[in-house]
mmCIF file of C-alpha atoms in Angstrom:
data_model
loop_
_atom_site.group_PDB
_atom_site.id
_atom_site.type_symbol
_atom_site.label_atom_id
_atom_site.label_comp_id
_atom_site.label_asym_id
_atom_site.label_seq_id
_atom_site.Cartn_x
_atom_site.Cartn_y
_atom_site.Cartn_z
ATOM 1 C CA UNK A 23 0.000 0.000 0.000
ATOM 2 C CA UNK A 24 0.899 3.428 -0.983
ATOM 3 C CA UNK A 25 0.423 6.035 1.513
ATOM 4 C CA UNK A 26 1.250 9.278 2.929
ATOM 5 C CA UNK A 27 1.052 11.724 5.674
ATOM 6 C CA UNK A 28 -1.444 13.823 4.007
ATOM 7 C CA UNK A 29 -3.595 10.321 3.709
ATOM 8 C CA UNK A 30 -2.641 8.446 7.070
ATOM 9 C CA UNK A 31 -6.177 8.459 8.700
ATOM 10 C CA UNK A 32 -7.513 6.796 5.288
ATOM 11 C CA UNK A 33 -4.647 4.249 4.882
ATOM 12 C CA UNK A 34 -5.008 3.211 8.681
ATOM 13 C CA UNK A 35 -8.633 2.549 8.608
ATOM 14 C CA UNK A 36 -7.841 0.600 4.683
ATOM 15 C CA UNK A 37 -4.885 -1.606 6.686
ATOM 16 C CA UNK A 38 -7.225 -2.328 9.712
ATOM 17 C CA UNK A 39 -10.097 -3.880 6.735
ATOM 18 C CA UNK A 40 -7.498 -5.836 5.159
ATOM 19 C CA UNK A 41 -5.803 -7.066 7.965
ATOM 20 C CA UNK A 42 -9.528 -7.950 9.398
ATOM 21 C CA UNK A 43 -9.383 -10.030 6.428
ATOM 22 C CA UNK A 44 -6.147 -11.891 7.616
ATOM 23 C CA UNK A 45 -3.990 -10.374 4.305
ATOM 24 C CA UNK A 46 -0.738 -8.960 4.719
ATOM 25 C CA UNK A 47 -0.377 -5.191 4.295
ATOM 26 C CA UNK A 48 3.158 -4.030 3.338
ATOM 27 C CA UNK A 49 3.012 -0.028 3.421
ATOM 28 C CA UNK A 50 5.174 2.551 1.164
ATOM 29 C CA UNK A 51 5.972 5.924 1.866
ATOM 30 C CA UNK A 52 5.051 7.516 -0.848
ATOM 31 C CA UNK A 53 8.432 9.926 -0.823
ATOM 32 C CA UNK A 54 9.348 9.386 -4.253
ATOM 33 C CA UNK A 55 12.013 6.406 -3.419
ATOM 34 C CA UNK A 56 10.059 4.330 -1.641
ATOM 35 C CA UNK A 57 7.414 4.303 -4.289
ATOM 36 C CA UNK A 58 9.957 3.175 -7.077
ATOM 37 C CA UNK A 59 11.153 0.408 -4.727
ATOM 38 C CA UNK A 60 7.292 -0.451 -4.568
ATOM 39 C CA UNK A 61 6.708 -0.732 -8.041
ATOM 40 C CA UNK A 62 9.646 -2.579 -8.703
ATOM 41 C CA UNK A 63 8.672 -5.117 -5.975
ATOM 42 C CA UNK A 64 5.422 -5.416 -7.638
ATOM 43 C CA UNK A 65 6.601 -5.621 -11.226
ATOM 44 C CA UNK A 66 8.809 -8.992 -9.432
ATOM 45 C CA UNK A 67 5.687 -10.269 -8.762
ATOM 46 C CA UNK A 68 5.531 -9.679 -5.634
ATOM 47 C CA UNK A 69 2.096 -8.463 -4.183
ATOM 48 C CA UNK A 70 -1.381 -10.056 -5.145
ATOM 49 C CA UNK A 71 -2.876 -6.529 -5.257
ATOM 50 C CA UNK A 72 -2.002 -2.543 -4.572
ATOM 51 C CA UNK A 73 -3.834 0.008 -2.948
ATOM 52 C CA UNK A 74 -2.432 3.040 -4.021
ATOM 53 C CA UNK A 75 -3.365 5.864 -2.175
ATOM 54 C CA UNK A 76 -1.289 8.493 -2.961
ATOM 55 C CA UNK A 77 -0.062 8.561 -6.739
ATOM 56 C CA UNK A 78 1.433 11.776 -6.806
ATOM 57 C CA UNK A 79 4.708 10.878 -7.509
ATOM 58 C CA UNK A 80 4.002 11.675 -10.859
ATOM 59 C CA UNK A 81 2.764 15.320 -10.419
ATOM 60 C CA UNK A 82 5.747 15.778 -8.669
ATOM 61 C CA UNK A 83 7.934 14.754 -11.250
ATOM 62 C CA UNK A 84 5.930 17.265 -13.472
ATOM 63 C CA UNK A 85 6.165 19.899 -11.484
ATOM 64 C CA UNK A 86 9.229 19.204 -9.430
ATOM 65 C CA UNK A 87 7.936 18.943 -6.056
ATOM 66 C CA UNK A 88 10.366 17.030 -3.709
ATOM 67 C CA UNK A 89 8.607 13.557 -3.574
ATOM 68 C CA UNK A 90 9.633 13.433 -7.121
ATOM 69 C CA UNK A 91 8.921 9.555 -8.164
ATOM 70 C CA UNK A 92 9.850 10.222 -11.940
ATOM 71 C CA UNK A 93 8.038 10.127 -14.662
ATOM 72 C CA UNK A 94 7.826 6.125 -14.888
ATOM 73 C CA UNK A 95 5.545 6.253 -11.426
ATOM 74 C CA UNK A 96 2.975 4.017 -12.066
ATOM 75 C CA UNK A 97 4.295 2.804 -15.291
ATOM 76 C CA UNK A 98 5.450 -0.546 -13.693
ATOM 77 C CA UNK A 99 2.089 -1.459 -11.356
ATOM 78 C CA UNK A 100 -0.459 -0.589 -14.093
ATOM 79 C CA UNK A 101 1.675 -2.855 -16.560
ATOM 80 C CA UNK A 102 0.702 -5.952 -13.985
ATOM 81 C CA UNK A 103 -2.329 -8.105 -14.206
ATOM 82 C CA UNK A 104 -3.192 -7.152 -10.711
ATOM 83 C CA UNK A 105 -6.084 -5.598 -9.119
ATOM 84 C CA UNK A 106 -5.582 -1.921 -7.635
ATOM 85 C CA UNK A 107 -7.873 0.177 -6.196
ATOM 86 C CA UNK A 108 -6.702 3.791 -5.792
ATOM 87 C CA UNK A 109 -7.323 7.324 -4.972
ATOM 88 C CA UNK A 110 -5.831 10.541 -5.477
ATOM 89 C CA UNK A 111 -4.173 12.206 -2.749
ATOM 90 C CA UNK A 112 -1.057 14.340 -3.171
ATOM 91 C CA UNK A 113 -2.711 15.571 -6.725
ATOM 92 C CA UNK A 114 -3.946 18.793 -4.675
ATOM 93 C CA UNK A 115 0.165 19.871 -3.768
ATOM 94 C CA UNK A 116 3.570 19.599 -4.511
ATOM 95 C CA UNK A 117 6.058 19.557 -2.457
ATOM 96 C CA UNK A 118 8.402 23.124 -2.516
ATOM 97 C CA UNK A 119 10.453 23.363 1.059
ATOM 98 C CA UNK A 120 12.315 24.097 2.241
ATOM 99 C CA UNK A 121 10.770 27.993 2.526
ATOM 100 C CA UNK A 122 14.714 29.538 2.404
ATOM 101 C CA UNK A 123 13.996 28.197 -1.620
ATOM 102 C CA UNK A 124 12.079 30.910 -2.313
ATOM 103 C CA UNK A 125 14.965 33.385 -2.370
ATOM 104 C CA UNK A 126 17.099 31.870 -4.827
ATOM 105 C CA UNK A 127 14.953 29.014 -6.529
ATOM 106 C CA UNK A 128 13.636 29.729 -9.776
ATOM 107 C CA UNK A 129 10.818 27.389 -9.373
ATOM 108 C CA UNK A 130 9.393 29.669 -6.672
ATOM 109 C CA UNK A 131 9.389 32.945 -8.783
ATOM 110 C CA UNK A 132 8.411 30.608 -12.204
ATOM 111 C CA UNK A 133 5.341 29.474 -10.405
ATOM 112 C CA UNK A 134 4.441 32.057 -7.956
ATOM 113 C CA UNK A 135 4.513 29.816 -5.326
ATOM 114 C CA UNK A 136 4.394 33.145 -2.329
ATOM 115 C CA UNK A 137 0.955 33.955 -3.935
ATOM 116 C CA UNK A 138 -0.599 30.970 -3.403
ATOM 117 C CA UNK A 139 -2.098 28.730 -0.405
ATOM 118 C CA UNK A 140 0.943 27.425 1.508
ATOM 119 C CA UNK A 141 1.244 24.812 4.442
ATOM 120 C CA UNK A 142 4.510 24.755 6.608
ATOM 121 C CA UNK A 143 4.647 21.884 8.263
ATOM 122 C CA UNK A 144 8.010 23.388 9.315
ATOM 123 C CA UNK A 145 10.714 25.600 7.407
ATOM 124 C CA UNK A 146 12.207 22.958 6.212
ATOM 125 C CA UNK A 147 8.740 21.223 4.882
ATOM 126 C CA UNK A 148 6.619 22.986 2.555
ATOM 127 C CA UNK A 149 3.529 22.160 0.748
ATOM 128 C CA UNK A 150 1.663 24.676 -2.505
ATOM 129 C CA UNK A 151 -1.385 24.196 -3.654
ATOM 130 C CA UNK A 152 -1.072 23.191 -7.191
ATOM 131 C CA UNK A 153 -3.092 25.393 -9.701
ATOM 132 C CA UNK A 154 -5.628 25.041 -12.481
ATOM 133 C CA UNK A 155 -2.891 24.638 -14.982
ATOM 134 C CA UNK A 156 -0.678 22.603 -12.822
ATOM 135 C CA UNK A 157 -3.916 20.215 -12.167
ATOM 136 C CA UNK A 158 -5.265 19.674 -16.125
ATOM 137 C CA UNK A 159 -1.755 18.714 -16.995
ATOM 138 C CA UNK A 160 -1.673 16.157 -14.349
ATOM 139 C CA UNK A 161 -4.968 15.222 -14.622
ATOM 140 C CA UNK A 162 -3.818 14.636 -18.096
ATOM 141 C CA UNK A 163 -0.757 12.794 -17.392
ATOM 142 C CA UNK A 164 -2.317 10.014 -14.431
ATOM 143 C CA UNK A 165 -5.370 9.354 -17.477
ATOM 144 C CA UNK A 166 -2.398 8.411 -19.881
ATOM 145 C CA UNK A 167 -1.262 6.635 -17.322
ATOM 146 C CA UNK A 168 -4.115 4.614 -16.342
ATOM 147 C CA UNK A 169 -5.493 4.096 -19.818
ATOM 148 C CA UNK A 170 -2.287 1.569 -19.988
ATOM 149 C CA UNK A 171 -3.306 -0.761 -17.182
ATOM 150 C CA UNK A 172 -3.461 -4.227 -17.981
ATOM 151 C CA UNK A 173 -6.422 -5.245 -15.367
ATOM 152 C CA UNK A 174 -8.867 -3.027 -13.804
ATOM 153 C CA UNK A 175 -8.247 -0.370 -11.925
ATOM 154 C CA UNK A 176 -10.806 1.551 -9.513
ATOM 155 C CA UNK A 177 -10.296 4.662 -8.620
ATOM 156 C CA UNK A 178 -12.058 6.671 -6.045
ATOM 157 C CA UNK A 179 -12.431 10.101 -5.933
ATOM 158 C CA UNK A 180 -13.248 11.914 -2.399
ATOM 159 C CA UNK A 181 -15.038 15.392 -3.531
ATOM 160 C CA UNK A 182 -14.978 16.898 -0.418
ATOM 161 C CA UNK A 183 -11.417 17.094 0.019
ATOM 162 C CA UNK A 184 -8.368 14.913 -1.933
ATOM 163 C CA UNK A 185 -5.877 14.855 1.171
ATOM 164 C CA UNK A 186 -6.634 16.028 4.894
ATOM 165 C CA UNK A 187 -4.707 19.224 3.782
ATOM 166 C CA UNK A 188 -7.728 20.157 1.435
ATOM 167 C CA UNK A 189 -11.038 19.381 3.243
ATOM 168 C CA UNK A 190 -12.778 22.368 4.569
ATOM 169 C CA UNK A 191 -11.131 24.572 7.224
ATOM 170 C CA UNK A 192 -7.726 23.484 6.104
ATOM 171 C CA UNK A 193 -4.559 25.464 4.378
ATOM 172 C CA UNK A 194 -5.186 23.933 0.983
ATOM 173 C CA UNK A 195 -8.924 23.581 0.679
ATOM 174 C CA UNK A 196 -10.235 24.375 -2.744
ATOM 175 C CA UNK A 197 -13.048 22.508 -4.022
ATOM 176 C CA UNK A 198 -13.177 24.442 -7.541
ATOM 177 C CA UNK A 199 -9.559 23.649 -8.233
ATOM 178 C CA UNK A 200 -10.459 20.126 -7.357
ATOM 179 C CA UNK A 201 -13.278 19.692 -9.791
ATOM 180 C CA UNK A 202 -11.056 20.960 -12.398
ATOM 181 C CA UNK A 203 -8.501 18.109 -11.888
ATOM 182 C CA UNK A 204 -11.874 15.602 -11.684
ATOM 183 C CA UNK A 205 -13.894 16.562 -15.067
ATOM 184 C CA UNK A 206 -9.729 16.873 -16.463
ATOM 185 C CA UNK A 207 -9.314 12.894 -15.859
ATOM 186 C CA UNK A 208 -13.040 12.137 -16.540
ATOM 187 C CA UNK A 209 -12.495 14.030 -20.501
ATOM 188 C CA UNK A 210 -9.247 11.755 -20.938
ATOM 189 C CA UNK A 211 -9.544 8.538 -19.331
ATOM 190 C CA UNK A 212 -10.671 6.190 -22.275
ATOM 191 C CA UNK A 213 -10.280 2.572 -21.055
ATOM 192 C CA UNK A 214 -12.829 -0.014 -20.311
ATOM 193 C CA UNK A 215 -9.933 -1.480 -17.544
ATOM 194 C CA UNK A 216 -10.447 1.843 -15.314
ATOM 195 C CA UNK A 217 -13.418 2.532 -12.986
ATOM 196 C CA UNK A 218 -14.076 5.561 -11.582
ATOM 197 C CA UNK A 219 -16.197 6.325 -7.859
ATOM 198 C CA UNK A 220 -17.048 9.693 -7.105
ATOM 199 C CA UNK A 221 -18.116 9.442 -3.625
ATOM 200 C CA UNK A 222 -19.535 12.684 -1.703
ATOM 201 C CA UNK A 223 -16.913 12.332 1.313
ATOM 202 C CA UNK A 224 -13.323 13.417 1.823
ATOM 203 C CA UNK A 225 -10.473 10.908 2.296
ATOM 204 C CA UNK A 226 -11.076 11.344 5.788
ATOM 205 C CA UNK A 227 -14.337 9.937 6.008
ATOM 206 C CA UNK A 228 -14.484 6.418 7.502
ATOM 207 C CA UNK A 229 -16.808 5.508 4.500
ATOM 208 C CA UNK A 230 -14.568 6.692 2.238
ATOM 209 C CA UNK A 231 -11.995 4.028 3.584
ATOM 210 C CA UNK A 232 -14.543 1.271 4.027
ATOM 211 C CA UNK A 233 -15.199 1.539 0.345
ATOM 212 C CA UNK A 234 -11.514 1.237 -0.862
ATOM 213 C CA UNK A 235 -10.983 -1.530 1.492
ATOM 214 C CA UNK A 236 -14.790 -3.238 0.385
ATOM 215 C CA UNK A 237 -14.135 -2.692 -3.368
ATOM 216 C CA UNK A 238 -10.498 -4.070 -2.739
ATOM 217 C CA UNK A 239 -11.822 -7.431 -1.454
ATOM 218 C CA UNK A 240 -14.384 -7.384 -3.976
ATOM 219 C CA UNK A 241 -11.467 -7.259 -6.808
ATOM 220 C CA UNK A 242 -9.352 -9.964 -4.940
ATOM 221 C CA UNK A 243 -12.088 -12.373 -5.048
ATOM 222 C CA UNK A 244 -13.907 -11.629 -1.545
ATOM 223 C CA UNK A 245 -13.839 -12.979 1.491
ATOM 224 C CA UNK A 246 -10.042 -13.525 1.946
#
């Protein structure tokens, strides 16, 4: 399982459904390297299944955030005749720290990154909210992506909030900007292999989780 900081609450309520279920869940940091050791675990054949919570790898190799997975991410899982269910948290940020960048970075000054919505987690950790250009092209990019699988994907979409840094009352939270990334990946995903759930929830909601987890099962053959 991919999963990150900005997702824990989700991927802790997904582990405690699978492990209910008696499988083993091996989790990934979804940092950039751990996610390439992931994929090439699961391209040896490794796993039975992924839940992929936090893709985003790939918008940060777009945009150069610091979690920076390359441009392969996902290349390698969706090329396996596995099931994955997945969602798409990190797609609302990139990471930018640390905030001494600004001053000499060109990224910073390229993208305006001091105008937008920020979240320090500390100086040294830094997260922007992407913007409506930043989203359609990787919106975009993740449809290419997942119009490659080999076996069906399902992908859920929390509307109320893509990472707990994005829900209401929080640094990041912009629904617009989200719906712009949603109907982006809606106009270009074309294969019959991916389905996708909009569900009315944020990845924080403990429904939200139960359907991952449900739909995962579901895919792996049921009860387990």
């Amino acid at each position: 399982m991919a999963e990150f900081q900005f997702c824990e609450v989700c991927a802790r309520q997904v582990r405690n459904i699978l492990e209910e279920k008696s499988l083993e869940v091996i989790p990934f940091h979804a940092n950039g390297v751990g996610e390439r050791v992931m994929e090439e675990m699961i391209v040896d054949g490794l796993f039975r299944g992924l839940v992929d919570l936090s893709p985003a790898g790939l918008s940060e190799a777009i945009l150069g955030g610091n979690r920076n997975a390359g441009m392969e991410r996902l290349t390698g899982e969706l090329s396996m005749p596995i099931p994955i269910v997945m969602t798409v948290c990190g797609f609302d940020m990139f990471s930018c720290g640390p905030y001494e960048r600004r001053l000499t970075d060109p990224i910073w000054k390229k993208r305006r990154l001091e105008k937008r919505k920020l979240y320090f987690q500390d100086e040294m950790r830094v997260q922007a909210r992407t913007s409506r250009q930043e989203v359609q092209t990787t919106a975009k990019a993740f449809a290419e992506k997942l119009n490659a699988a080999r076996a069906t994907v399902s992908l859920f979409i929390p509307l109320r909030g893509f990472s707990s840094l994005s829900v209401e009352g929080m640094p990041l939270h912009d629904p617009e900007l989200d719906m712009v990334f949603v109907k982006s990946l809606k106009r270009h995903v074309r294969s019959d292999h991916v389905e996708l759930v909009e569900m009315d929830y944020s990845i924080m909601a403990a429904a939200f989780a139960s359907a991952l987890g449900s739909r995962f099962l579901e895919m792996l053959g049921g009860e387990c």
